[in-house]
mmCIF file of C-alpha atoms and ligand atoms in Angstrom:
data_model
loop_
_atom_site.group_PDB
_atom_site.id
_atom_site.type_symbol
_atom_site.label_atom_id
_atom_site.label_comp_id
_atom_site.label_asym_id
_atom_site.label_seq_id
_atom_site.Cartn_x
_atom_site.Cartn_y
_atom_site.Cartn_z
ATOM 1 C CA MET A 1 -56.667 39.077 39.964
ATOM 2 C CA SER A 2 -59.694 36.845 39.658
ATOM 3 C CA PHE A 3 -62.314 37.360 36.971
ATOM 4 C CA ASP A 4 -64.957 39.711 38.359
ATOM 5 C CA PRO A 5 -67.808 40.429 35.919
ATOM 6 C CA TYR A 6 -69.198 43.129 38.200
ATOM 7 C CA ALA A 7 -65.928 45.074 37.988
ATOM 8 C CA ILE A 8 -65.567 44.270 34.268
ATOM 9 C CA ARG A 9 -68.915 45.967 33.588
ATOM 10 C CA ASN A 10 -67.233 49.296 34.441
ATOM 11 C CA ASP A 11 -65.020 48.809 31.361
ATOM 12 C CA PHE A 12 -68.098 49.051 29.108
ATOM 13 C CA PRO A 13 -69.505 52.604 29.034
ATOM 14 C CA ILE A 14 -72.711 51.549 27.269
ATOM 15 C CA LEU A 15 -73.758 49.351 30.190
ATOM 16 C CA GLU A 16 -74.421 52.559 32.157
ATOM 17 C CA ARG A 17 -77.055 53.608 29.592
ATOM 18 C CA THR A 18 -80.742 52.911 29.711
ATOM 19 C CA ASN A 19 -83.022 51.151 27.248
ATOM 20 C CA ARG A 20 -86.608 52.536 27.160
ATOM 21 C CA GLY A 21 -85.809 54.380 30.402
ATOM 22 C CA LYS A 22 -84.797 51.186 32.264
ATOM 23 C CA PRO A 23 -81.250 50.022 33.058
ATOM 24 C CA LEU A 24 -79.943 48.226 29.987
ATOM 25 C CA VAL A 25 -79.914 44.440 30.229
ATOM 26 C CA TYR A 26 -77.905 43.468 27.173
ATOM 27 C CA LEU A 27 -78.538 39.874 26.089
ATOM 28 C CA ASP A 28 -77.676 40.119 22.385
ATOM 29 C CA THR A 29 -73.926 39.626 22.338
ATOM 30 C CA ALA A 30 -74.163 36.847 19.732
ATOM 31 C CA ALA A 31 -75.426 39.515 17.299
ATOM 32 C CA SER A 32 -72.709 41.956 18.304
ATOM 33 C CA ALA A 33 -70.681 42.509 21.434
ATOM 34 C CA GLN A 34 -70.454 45.803 23.269
ATOM 35 C CA LYS A 35 -67.105 47.595 23.284
ATOM 36 C CA PRO A 36 -64.751 48.127 26.226
ATOM 37 C CA ARG A 37 -63.225 51.528 26.852
ATOM 38 C CA ALA A 38 -59.830 50.102 25.789
ATOM 39 C CA VAL A 39 -61.141 49.551 22.247
ATOM 40 C CA ILE A 40 -62.916 52.883 22.038
ATOM 41 C CA ASP A 41 -59.816 54.698 23.277
ATOM 42 C CA ALA A 42 -57.456 52.842 20.903
ATOM 43 C CA ILE A 43 -59.581 53.902 17.924
ATOM 44 C CA SER A 44 -59.907 57.560 19.087
ATOM 45 C CA GLU A 45 -56.222 57.760 19.839
ATOM 46 C CA PHE A 46 -55.342 56.390 16.418
ATOM 47 C CA TYR A 47 -57.496 59.000 14.678
ATOM 48 C CA GLU A 48 -56.335 61.800 16.972
ATOM 49 C CA SER A 49 -52.610 61.155 16.945
ATOM 50 C CA HIS A 50 -51.446 58.617 14.364
ATOM 51 C CA TYR A 51 -53.817 58.577 11.402
ATOM 52 C CA ALA A 52 -52.515 58.248 7.853
ATOM 53 C CA ASN A 53 -52.978 55.770 5.049
ATOM 54 C CA ILE A 54 -50.733 52.691 5.299
ATOM 55 C CA HIS A 55 -48.167 51.131 2.944
ATOM 56 C CA ARG A 56 -47.970 54.332 0.903
ATOM 57 C CA GLY A 57 -46.305 57.218 2.662
ATOM 58 C CA VAL A 58 -42.584 57.658 3.277
ATOM 59 C CA TYR A 59 -43.364 60.144 6.042
ATOM 60 C CA GLU A 60 -43.280 59.277 9.714
ATOM 61 C CA LEU A 61 -47.000 59.287 10.347
ATOM 62 C CA SER A 62 -47.726 56.798 7.524
ATOM 63 C CA GLU A 63 -44.882 54.563 8.647
ATOM 64 C CA ARG A 64 -46.286 54.588 12.178
ATOM 65 C CA ALA A 65 -49.825 53.798 10.985
ATOM 66 C CA THR A 66 -48.376 50.933 8.900
ATOM 67 C CA ARG A 67 -46.535 49.574 11.924
ATOM 68 C CA MET A 68 -49.707 49.764 14.039
ATOM 69 C CA HIS A 69 -51.653 47.900 11.359
ATOM 70 C CA ASP A 70 -48.924 45.256 11.096
ATOM 71 C CA ASP A 71 -48.922 44.944 14.867
ATOM 72 C CA ALA A 72 -52.695 44.283 14.835
ATOM 73 C CA ARG A 73 -52.097 41.423 12.366
ATOM 74 C CA GLU A 74 -49.424 39.999 14.706
ATOM 75 C CA LYS A 75 -51.873 40.186 17.614
ATOM 76 C CA VAL A 76 -54.554 38.298 15.646
ATOM 77 C CA ALA A 77 -51.983 35.653 14.596
ATOM 78 C CA ALA A 78 -50.893 35.122 18.195
ATOM 79 C CA PHE A 79 -54.507 35.069 19.437
ATOM 80 C CA LEU A 80 -55.413 32.309 16.942
ATOM 81 C CA GLY A 81 -52.150 30.396 17.387
ATOM 82 C CA ALA A 82 -51.308 30.830 13.690
ATOM 83 C CA ALA A 83 -47.808 29.830 12.655
ATOM 84 C CA GLU A 84 -47.167 33.115 10.823
ATOM 85 C CA SER A 85 -48.867 36.478 10.528
ATOM 86 C CA ARG A 86 -49.034 36.111 6.725
ATOM 87 C CA GLU A 87 -51.731 33.502 7.365
ATOM 88 C CA ILE A 88 -54.031 36.293 8.614
ATOM 89 C CA VAL A 89 -56.080 38.201 6.016
ATOM 90 C CA PHE A 90 -58.036 41.283 7.036
ATOM 91 C CA THR A 91 -61.551 41.320 5.585
ATOM 92 C CA ARG A 92 -64.747 43.204 6.453
ATOM 93 C CA ASN A 93 -66.350 40.396 8.463
ATOM 94 C CA ALA A 94 -66.788 36.617 8.713
ATOM 95 C CA THR A 95 -69.199 36.771 5.785
ATOM 96 C CA GLU A 96 -66.596 38.329 3.523
ATOM 97 C CA SER A 97 -63.951 35.851 4.705
ATOM 98 C CA ILE A 98 -66.164 32.934 3.656
ATOM 99 C CA ASN A 99 -66.988 34.611 0.342
ATOM 100 C CA LEU A 100 -63.266 35.098 -0.268
ATOM 101 C CA VAL A 101 -62.611 31.367 0.176
ATOM 102 C CA ALA A 102 -65.604 30.451 -1.985
ATOM 103 C CA ALA A 103 -64.640 32.855 -4.783
ATOM 104 C CA SER A 104 -60.921 32.126 -4.785
ATOM 105 C CA TRP A 105 -60.217 28.631 -3.457
ATOM 106 C CA GLY A 106 -63.679 27.394 -4.423
ATOM 107 C CA ARG A 107 -63.574 28.503 -8.055
ATOM 108 C CA GLN A 108 -60.101 26.993 -8.390
ATOM 109 C CA ASN A 109 -60.845 23.647 -6.765
ATOM 110 C CA LEU A 110 -64.480 22.800 -7.432
ATOM 111 C CA GLY A 111 -65.701 21.084 -10.591
ATOM 112 C CA ALA A 112 -68.950 19.662 -11.932
ATOM 113 C CA GLY A 113 -70.239 16.836 -9.760
ATOM 114 C CA ASP A 114 -68.048 17.754 -6.778
ATOM 115 C CA GLU A 115 -69.526 18.232 -3.322
ATOM 116 C CA ILE A 116 -69.250 20.649 -0.406
ATOM 117 C CA LEU A 117 -70.398 19.416 2.978
ATOM 118 C CA ILE A 118 -71.922 21.864 5.479
ATOM 119 C CA THR A 119 -74.205 21.304 8.491
ATOM 120 C CA THR A 120 -77.801 22.061 9.434
ATOM 121 C CA LEU A 121 -76.498 24.417 12.109
ATOM 122 C CA GLU A 122 -74.938 26.959 9.751
ATOM 123 C CA HIS A 123 -75.530 30.703 9.645
ATOM 124 C CA HIS A 124 -76.624 31.890 6.187
ATOM 125 C CA ALA A 125 -73.062 33.258 5.779
ATOM 126 C CA ASN A 126 -71.799 29.658 5.708
ATOM 127 C CA ILE A 127 -74.567 28.387 3.442
ATOM 128 C CA VAL A 128 -75.287 30.858 0.637
ATOM 129 C CA PRO A 129 -71.706 31.432 -0.671
ATOM 130 C CA TRP A 130 -71.333 27.625 -1.055
ATOM 131 C CA GLN A 131 -74.761 27.310 -2.611
ATOM 132 C CA LEU A 132 -73.927 29.934 -5.241
ATOM 133 C CA LEU A 133 -70.541 28.340 -5.888
ATOM 134 C CA CYS A 134 -72.237 24.937 -6.368
ATOM 135 C CA GLU A 135 -74.775 26.480 -8.773
ATOM 136 C CA GLU A 136 -71.961 28.077 -10.773
ATOM 137 C CA LYS A 137 -69.929 24.857 -10.918
ATOM 138 C CA ASN A 138 -72.735 22.342 -11.227
ATOM 139 C CA ALA A 139 -71.610 20.903 -7.920
ATOM 140 C CA HIS A 140 -73.697 19.700 -4.949
ATOM 141 C CA LEU A 141 -74.217 21.042 -1.466
ATOM 142 C CA ARG A 142 -74.608 18.272 1.123
ATOM 143 C CA VAL A 143 -75.860 18.905 4.663
ATOM 144 C CA VAL A 144 -75.095 17.009 7.879
ATOM 145 C CA PRO A 145 -78.315 16.493 9.892
ATOM 146 C CA ILE A 146 -78.709 17.131 13.629
ATOM 147 C CA ASN A 147 -80.609 15.433 16.448
ATOM 148 C CA ASP A 148 -83.419 17.030 18.465
ATOM 149 C CA ALA A 149 -80.912 18.470 20.935
ATOM 150 C CA GLY A 150 -79.205 20.367 18.120
ATOM 151 C CA GLU A 151 -76.116 18.141 17.962
ATOM 152 C CA LEU A 152 -74.498 16.984 14.743
ATOM 153 C CA ASP A 153 -75.155 13.396 13.653
ATOM 154 C CA MET A 154 -71.537 12.330 13.328
ATOM 155 C CA ASP A 155 -72.380 8.956 11.748
ATOM 156 C CA ALA A 156 -74.232 10.835 9.026
ATOM 157 C CA PHE A 157 -71.272 13.211 8.733
ATOM 158 C CA GLU A 158 -68.994 10.312 8.006
ATOM 159 C CA SER A 159 -71.305 8.669 5.558
ATOM 160 C CA LEU A 160 -71.896 11.962 3.701
ATOM 161 C CA LEU A 161 -68.189 12.305 2.964
ATOM 162 C CA SER A 162 -67.525 10.916 -0.512
ATOM 163 C CA ASP A 163 -64.684 10.837 -2.987
ATOM 164 C CA ARG A 164 -66.304 13.936 -4.516
ATOM 165 C CA THR A 165 -66.248 15.991 -1.290
ATOM 166 C CA ARG A 166 -63.881 18.891 -1.825
ATOM 167 C CA LEU A 167 -64.462 20.890 1.388
ATOM 168 C CA VAL A 168 -66.157 20.636 4.787
ATOM 169 C CA ALA A 169 -67.447 24.012 6.077
ATOM 170 C CA ALA A 170 -68.842 23.970 9.625
ATOM 171 C CA SER A 171 -69.504 26.345 12.483
ATOM 172 C CA HIS A 172 -67.395 25.970 15.608
ATOM 173 C CA VAL A 173 -70.270 27.244 17.765
ATOM 174 C CA SER A 174 -73.853 27.616 16.492
ATOM 175 C CA ASN A 175 -75.158 31.183 16.673
ATOM 176 C CA ALA A 176 -78.781 30.090 16.947
ATOM 177 C CA LEU A 177 -78.443 27.252 19.502
ATOM 178 C CA GLY A 178 -75.005 27.623 21.109
ATOM 179 C CA THR A 179 -74.000 24.035 20.255
ATOM 180 C CA ILE A 180 -70.236 23.514 20.368
ATOM 181 C CA ASN A 181 -69.469 21.274 17.436
ATOM 182 C CA PRO A 182 -66.962 18.411 17.718
ATOM 183 C CA VAL A 183 -64.555 20.172 15.365
ATOM 184 C CA ARG A 184 -61.505 18.089 16.270
ATOM 185 C CA GLU A 185 -63.355 14.941 15.227
ATOM 186 C CA ILE A 186 -64.675 16.669 12.072
ATOM 187 C CA ILE A 187 -61.168 17.737 11.068
ATOM 188 C CA SER A 188 -59.588 14.397 11.831
ATOM 189 C CA ILE A 189 -62.190 12.447 9.827
ATOM 190 C CA ALA A 190 -62.066 14.898 6.895
ATOM 191 C CA HIS A 191 -58.259 15.015 6.854
ATOM 192 C CA GLU A 192 -58.004 11.208 6.831
ATOM 193 C CA ARG A 193 -59.625 11.514 3.419
ATOM 194 C CA GLY A 194 -57.562 14.519 2.353
ATOM 195 C CA ILE A 195 -60.512 16.978 2.563
ATOM 196 C CA PRO A 196 -59.790 20.495 3.845
ATOM 197 C CA VAL A 197 -61.943 22.042 6.570
ATOM 198 C CA LEU A 198 -63.150 25.627 6.988
ATOM 199 C CA LEU A 199 -64.416 26.559 10.440
ATOM 200 C CA ASP A 200 -66.766 29.477 11.046
ATOM 201 C CA GLY A 201 -65.557 30.697 14.416
ATOM 202 C CA ALA A 202 -67.700 33.844 14.662
ATOM 203 C CA GLN A 203 -69.347 32.597 17.892
ATOM 204 C CA ALA A 204 -66.364 30.623 19.199
ATOM 205 C CA VAL A 205 -63.479 33.111 19.392
ATOM 206 C CA PRO A 206 -65.331 35.427 21.818
ATOM 207 C CA ARG A 207 -66.102 32.501 24.150
ATOM 208 C CA PHE A 208 -62.996 30.323 24.501
ATOM 209 C CA ALA A 209 -59.378 30.064 23.406
ATOM 210 C CA VAL A 210 -58.925 28.823 19.842
ATOM 211 C CA ASP A 211 -55.639 27.504 18.469
ATOM 212 C CA VAL A 212 -55.785 26.892 14.740
ATOM 213 C CA GLN A 213 -52.572 24.893 14.652
ATOM 214 C CA GLU A 214 -53.707 22.634 17.458
ATOM 215 C CA LEU A 215 -57.074 22.179 15.707
ATOM 216 C CA GLY A 216 -55.345 21.629 12.384
ATOM 217 C CA CYS A 217 -58.087 23.418 10.421
ATOM 218 C CA ASP A 218 -57.318 24.786 6.963
ATOM 219 C CA PHE A 219 -59.386 27.964 7.137
ATOM 220 C CA TYR A 220 -60.864 29.775 10.159
ATOM 221 C CA VAL A 221 -63.044 32.916 9.971
ATOM 222 C CA PHE A 222 -64.474 35.403 12.453
ATOM 223 C CA SER A 223 -65.807 38.978 12.779
ATOM 224 C CA GLY A 224 -64.203 41.717 14.866
ATOM 225 C CA HIS A 225 -67.476 43.130 16.125
ATOM 226 C CA LYS A 226 -68.432 39.891 17.900
ATOM 227 C CA LEU A 227 -65.022 39.825 19.584
ATOM 228 C CA TYR A 228 -65.638 43.106 21.433
ATOM 229 C CA GLY A 229 -63.846 44.949 18.605
ATOM 230 C CA PRO A 230 -65.216 47.372 16.022
ATOM 231 C CA SER A 231 -67.530 46.481 13.150
ATOM 232 C CA GLY A 232 -66.086 46.613 9.638
ATOM 233 C CA VAL A 233 -63.164 44.329 10.243
ATOM 234 C CA GLY A 234 -63.049 40.527 9.979
ATOM 235 C CA ILE A 235 -60.463 37.793 9.743
ATOM 236 C CA LEU A 236 -59.664 34.944 7.416
ATOM 237 C CA TYR A 237 -57.001 32.563 8.681
ATOM 238 C CA GLY A 238 -55.685 30.242 6.017
ATOM 239 C CA ARG A 239 -52.741 27.838 6.086
ATOM 240 C CA ALA A 240 -49.887 29.631 4.299
ATOM 241 C CA GLU A 241 -49.533 27.100 1.499
ATOM 242 C CA LEU A 242 -53.261 27.257 0.768
ATOM 243 C CA LEU A 243 -53.378 31.059 0.704
ATOM 244 C CA GLU A 244 -50.303 31.148 -1.554
ATOM 245 C CA SER A 245 -51.920 28.716 -3.990
ATOM 246 C CA MET A 246 -55.158 30.695 -4.231
ATOM 247 C CA PRO A 247 -55.884 33.180 -7.005
ATOM 248 C CA VAL A 248 -56.623 36.821 -6.211
ATOM 249 C CA TYR A 249 -60.184 37.679 -5.253
ATOM 250 C CA GLN A 250 -60.657 41.449 -5.522
ATOM 251 C CA SER A 251 -58.073 43.520 -7.307
ATOM 252 C CA GLY A 252 -56.859 47.097 -7.476
ATOM 253 C CA GLY A 253 -54.485 49.156 -5.407
ATOM 254 C CA ASP A 254 -52.170 47.827 -2.705
ATOM 255 C CA MET A 255 -52.404 44.156 -3.709
ATOM 256 C CA ILE A 256 -50.250 44.440 -6.846
ATOM 257 C CA GLU A 257 -46.542 44.176 -7.440
ATOM 258 C CA THR A 258 -46.489 45.638 -10.952
ATOM 259 C CA VAL A 259 -49.197 46.893 -13.289
ATOM 260 C CA SER A 260 -49.067 47.508 -17.020
ATOM 261 C CA PHE A 261 -51.953 47.682 -19.465
ATOM 262 C CA GLU A 262 -50.979 44.236 -20.717
ATOM 263 C CA LYS A 263 -50.458 42.379 -17.436
ATOM 264 C CA SER A 264 -50.349 42.787 -13.657
ATOM 265 C CA THR A 265 -48.491 40.796 -11.041
ATOM 266 C CA PHE A 266 -49.539 40.419 -7.446
ATOM 267 C CA LYS A 267 -48.076 40.481 -3.978
ATOM 268 C CA SER A 268 -47.924 37.346 -1.870
ATOM 269 C CA ALA A 269 -50.483 36.467 0.830
ATOM 270 C CA PRO A 270 -52.018 38.088 2.772
ATOM 271 C CA TYR A 271 -51.623 41.345 0.801
ATOM 272 C CA LYS A 272 -52.830 39.914 -2.491
ATOM 273 C CA PHE A 273 -56.243 39.468 -0.806
ATOM 274 C CA GLU A 274 -56.374 43.003 0.599
ATOM 275 C CA ALA A 275 -57.194 45.269 -2.308
ATOM 276 C CA GLY A 276 -57.675 48.974 -1.587
ATOM 277 C CA THR A 277 -57.413 50.901 1.659
ATOM 278 C CA PRO A 278 -58.465 48.637 4.518
ATOM 279 C CA ASP A 279 -60.311 49.571 7.700
ATOM 280 C CA ILE A 280 -57.073 50.675 9.364
ATOM 281 C CA ALA A 281 -58.631 51.900 12.597
ATOM 282 C CA GLY A 282 -60.811 48.775 12.667
ATOM 283 C CA ALA A 283 -57.760 46.505 12.617
ATOM 284 C CA ILE A 284 -56.113 48.557 15.372
ATOM 285 C CA GLY A 285 -59.360 48.421 17.413
ATOM 286 C CA LEU A 286 -59.459 44.666 16.928
ATOM 287 C CA GLY A 287 -55.881 44.419 18.155
ATOM 288 C CA ALA A 288 -56.919 46.389 21.284
ATOM 289 C CA ALA A 289 -59.895 44.056 21.819
ATOM 290 C CA ILE A 290 -57.609 41.017 21.661
ATOM 291 C CA GLN A 291 -55.230 42.619 24.130
ATOM 292 C CA TYR A 292 -58.163 43.366 26.454
ATOM 293 C CA LEU A 293 -59.509 39.793 26.253
ATOM 294 C CA SER A 294 -56.065 38.274 26.730
ATOM 295 C CA GLY A 295 -55.651 40.407 29.840
ATOM 296 C CA LEU A 296 -58.880 38.962 31.267
ATOM 297 C CA GLY A 297 -57.947 35.428 30.177
ATOM 298 C CA MET A 298 -59.933 33.428 27.635
ATOM 299 C CA ASP A 299 -60.148 30.468 30.046
ATOM 300 C CA GLU A 300 -61.811 32.690 32.647
ATOM 301 C CA ILE A 301 -64.210 34.049 30.055
ATOM 302 C CA GLU A 302 -65.046 30.484 28.996
ATOM 303 C CA ARG A 303 -65.726 29.396 32.558
ATOM 304 C CA HIS A 304 -67.876 32.465 33.291
ATOM 305 C CA GLU A 305 -70.067 32.033 30.207
ATOM 306 C CA MET A 306 -70.441 28.303 30.783
ATOM 307 C CA GLU A 307 -71.656 29.000 34.325
ATOM 308 C CA LEU A 308 -74.064 31.683 33.117
ATOM 309 C CA THR A 309 -75.372 29.366 30.377
ATOM 310 C CA ALA A 310 -76.096 26.703 32.991
ATOM 311 C CA TYR A 311 -77.749 29.291 35.266
ATOM 312 C CA GLY A 312 -79.927 30.626 32.414
ATOM 313 C CA THR A 313 -80.853 27.120 31.268
ATOM 314 C CA LYS A 314 -82.084 26.190 34.750
ATOM 315 C CA LEU A 315 -84.009 29.436 35.039
ATOM 316 C CA LEU A 316 -85.770 28.934 31.688
ATOM 317 C CA GLU A 317 -86.443 25.238 32.347
ATOM 318 C CA ALA A 318 -88.309 26.235 35.505
ATOM 319 C CA ILE A 319 -90.906 28.215 33.490
ATOM 320 C CA PRO A 320 -93.481 25.689 32.211
ATOM 321 C CA GLU A 321 -94.518 27.812 29.208
ATOM 322 C CA VAL A 322 -90.920 28.018 27.924
ATOM 323 C CA ARG A 323 -89.417 25.439 25.567
ATOM 324 C CA LEU A 324 -85.686 25.601 24.989
ATOM 325 C CA ILE A 325 -84.566 25.042 21.397
ATOM 326 C CA GLY A 326 -81.083 23.593 21.448
ATOM 327 C CA THR A 327 -80.179 21.461 24.433
ATOM 328 C CA ALA A 328 -76.821 20.091 23.331
ATOM 329 C CA ALA A 329 -74.666 18.544 26.057
ATOM 330 C CA LYS A 330 -71.891 20.870 24.947
ATOM 331 C CA LYS A 331 -73.149 24.389 24.427
ATOM 332 C CA THR A 332 -72.260 27.928 25.461
ATOM 333 C CA GLY A 333 -73.421 31.498 25.364
ATOM 334 C CA VAL A 334 -76.799 31.128 23.666
ATOM 335 C CA LEU A 335 -80.274 30.452 25.071
ATOM 336 C CA SER A 336 -82.814 30.029 22.290
ATOM 337 C CA PHE A 337 -86.413 29.399 23.252
ATOM 338 C CA VAL A 338 -90.091 29.717 22.362
ATOM 339 C CA VAL A 339 -92.929 30.554 24.753
ATOM 340 C CA ASP A 340 -96.375 28.939 24.417
ATOM 341 C CA GLY A 341 -98.832 31.322 22.786
ATOM 342 C CA ILE A 342 -96.449 34.258 22.371
ATOM 343 C CA HIS A 343 -94.699 35.024 19.085
ATOM 344 C CA PRO A 344 -90.976 35.636 19.635
ATOM 345 C CA HIS A 345 -91.308 39.105 18.077
ATOM 346 C CA ASP A 346 -94.012 40.080 20.608
ATOM 347 C CA LEU A 347 -91.819 38.709 23.350
ATOM 348 C CA GLY A 348 -88.866 40.789 22.119
ATOM 349 C CA THR A 349 -91.036 43.935 22.169
ATOM 350 C CA ILE A 350 -92.365 43.295 25.665
ATOM 351 C CA LEU A 351 -88.886 42.592 27.027
ATOM 352 C CA ASP A 352 -87.597 45.726 25.313
ATOM 353 C CA MET A 353 -90.046 47.774 27.378
ATOM 354 C CA GLU A 354 -88.336 46.307 30.463
ATOM 355 C CA GLY A 355 -84.912 47.423 29.222
ATOM 356 C CA ILE A 356 -83.986 43.902 28.092
ATOM 357 C CA ALA A 357 -82.365 43.512 24.671
ATOM 358 C CA ILE A 358 -82.781 40.062 23.176
ATOM 359 C CA ARG A 359 -83.034 38.890 19.589
ATOM 360 C CA ALA A 360 -86.195 37.453 18.054
ATOM 361 C CA GLY A 361 -86.239 35.921 14.593
ATOM 362 C CA HIS A 362 -84.615 33.221 12.495
ATOM 363 C CA HIS A 363 -81.067 34.358 13.454
ATOM 364 C CA CYS A 364 -79.912 34.007 9.826
ATOM 365 C CA ALA A 365 -80.447 30.259 10.136
ATOM 366 C CA GLN A 366 -83.736 29.638 8.335
ATOM 367 C CA PRO A 367 -83.016 25.968 7.490
ATOM 368 C CA LEU A 368 -82.320 25.335 11.175
ATOM 369 C CA MET A 369 -85.613 26.952 12.222
ATOM 370 C CA GLU A 370 -87.347 24.671 9.686
ATOM 371 C CA ARG A 371 -85.609 21.649 11.268
ATOM 372 C CA PHE A 372 -87.227 22.540 14.599
ATOM 373 C CA ASP A 373 -90.497 23.434 12.905
ATOM 374 C CA VAL A 374 -90.565 26.967 14.312
ATOM 375 C CA PRO A 375 -90.640 30.207 12.278
ATOM 376 C CA ALA A 376 -88.449 31.966 14.817
ATOM 377 C CA THR A 377 -87.104 31.765 18.333
ATOM 378 C CA ALA A 378 -86.324 34.270 21.060
ATOM 379 C CA ARG A 379 -82.596 34.261 21.768
ATOM 380 C CA ALA A 380 -80.812 35.564 24.829
ATOM 381 C CA SER A 381 -77.082 35.474 24.239
ATOM 382 C CA LEU A 382 -74.326 36.099 26.732
ATOM 383 C CA GLY A 383 -71.127 38.041 26.888
ATOM 384 C CA LEU A 384 -68.307 38.311 29.379
ATOM 385 C CA TYR A 385 -70.021 41.318 31.055
ATOM 386 C CA ASN A 386 -73.295 39.509 31.809
ATOM 387 C CA ILE A 387 -74.173 38.604 35.395
ATOM 388 C CA PRO A 388 -76.792 36.248 36.863
ATOM 389 C CA GLU A 389 -78.971 39.305 37.648
ATOM 390 C CA ASP A 390 -79.336 39.918 33.868
ATOM 391 C CA LEU A 391 -80.886 36.472 33.552
ATOM 392 C CA ASP A 392 -83.071 37.061 36.611
ATOM 393 C CA HIS A 393 -84.417 40.176 34.831
ATOM 394 C CA LEU A 394 -85.060 38.041 31.757
ATOM 395 C CA GLY A 395 -87.033 35.564 33.892
ATOM 396 C CA GLU A 396 -89.103 38.357 35.457
ATOM 397 C CA GLY A 397 -89.765 39.843 32.005
ATOM 398 C CA LEU A 398 -90.921 36.458 30.717
ATOM 399 C CA HIS A 399 -93.333 36.010 33.655
ATOM 400 C CA LYS A 400 -94.765 39.466 32.895
ATOM 401 C CA ALA A 401 -95.206 38.620 29.201
ATOM 402 C CA ILE A 402 -96.863 35.264 30.054
ATOM 403 C CA GLU A 403 -99.297 37.046 32.403
ATOM 404 C CA MET A 404 -100.127 39.592 29.662
ATOM 405 C CA PHE A 405 -101.004 36.844 27.204
ATOM 406 C CA ARG A 406 -102.968 34.710 29.654
HETATM 407 N N1 PLP B 1 -71.273 32.969 11.316
HETATM 408 C C1 PLP B 1 -71.868 32.946 12.508
HETATM 409 C C2 PLP B 1 -71.864 31.692 13.321
HETATM 410 C C3 PLP B 1 -72.507 34.077 13.006
HETATM 411 O O1 PLP B 1 -73.087 34.068 14.213
HETATM 412 C C4 PLP B 1 -72.516 35.259 12.202
HETATM 413 C C5 PLP B 1 -73.245 36.457 12.645
HETATM 414 O O2 PLP B 1 -74.209 36.386 13.403
HETATM 415 C C6 PLP B 1 -71.850 35.216 10.990
HETATM 416 C C7 PLP B 1 -71.257 34.075 10.578
HETATM 417 C C8 PLP B 1 -71.801 36.432 10.116
HETATM 418 O O3 PLP B 1 -71.116 37.450 10.747
HETATM 419 P P1 PLP B 1 -70.984 38.864 10.063
HETATM 420 O O4 PLP B 1 -72.364 39.359 9.821
HETATM 421 O O5 PLP B 1 -70.227 39.672 11.032
HETATM 422 O O6 PLP B 1 -70.218 38.637 8.800
#
């Protein structure tokens, strides 16, 4: 069956709701994606029929819940193309996954005078943990600049790598501009010098197929809620040998092998990084989201969002008062813009009255806003359920706002 976004919309109950009494036009999927019935049902069914804590009970229900949680990990591993499911750590979100790497791998491997290289395009989640680590270790945070289109300066990237660089941490897709970064090139150049690479895939995994083995990255992180799954669950992929070499991060129940008052020993990866009761239903919901997306086909989703991005770009370019921020040759899913004489927050409020949900602000990327010399942008972001009509509504809403401010 071919990919039909109009039919797919029926899978998402919330799209039947209104916003301010108007049909909902949801253009904020980069912040969080709406949930298909398959995910909602998987979570309800788990709580209704299978719920128990995992890894602890000898009774049937607990064993079943454990199997369902294990199965979710297998699904994530297959979705990312990981070699083994022990390379998949369940966390709360992409932010926690990055913090885990910074606190564990970072503390172990960074020393005074060392460097971590990030990019101007990063979300705060891929800036602040490294900044704090560098402060703690007397190390330095280096930043790859971008051009006016919002593309990485790859010559600068190469020249910023030094014999003190210990890690490159870069987004796969920028949340604020939609730029798709040349991650293969980044990994190949960094690896030539023996430098590991962490990719922040929060905006990539919902938009196209990702294969961590094919990419060759060392760490890959994402959030369940942006992948049409529930909030409260995130993923850290790490190459098995790296995860095994890393010290524990949080400690307590479930991650230990033995405990005495003198000394404790720990399980192997991924369990040593999963202290306490996890978001069991969240993991199962994420597994259901992956199954749903795989059923639709990631390549179809990619094509659809690329087409919509091109459609939206044309539509916005045709409005003289609108200036697009982020015009990379390779971009997807995100349309960031400013409108002459209207603050993005006012624009967000006016569009809201028309039923249109967009985001206005710095998008957790303040240094990037500074680079473009704007305090904020308006951002319409796309998901697999969006249709050209959603963007037409956005265009009409913008014309209305421009008239109001004239
Ligand atoms: N990285 C990117 C590129 C993002 O877009 C986001 C969220 O917007 C994050 C990280 C942080 O995600 P979360 O808040 O789910 O941890």
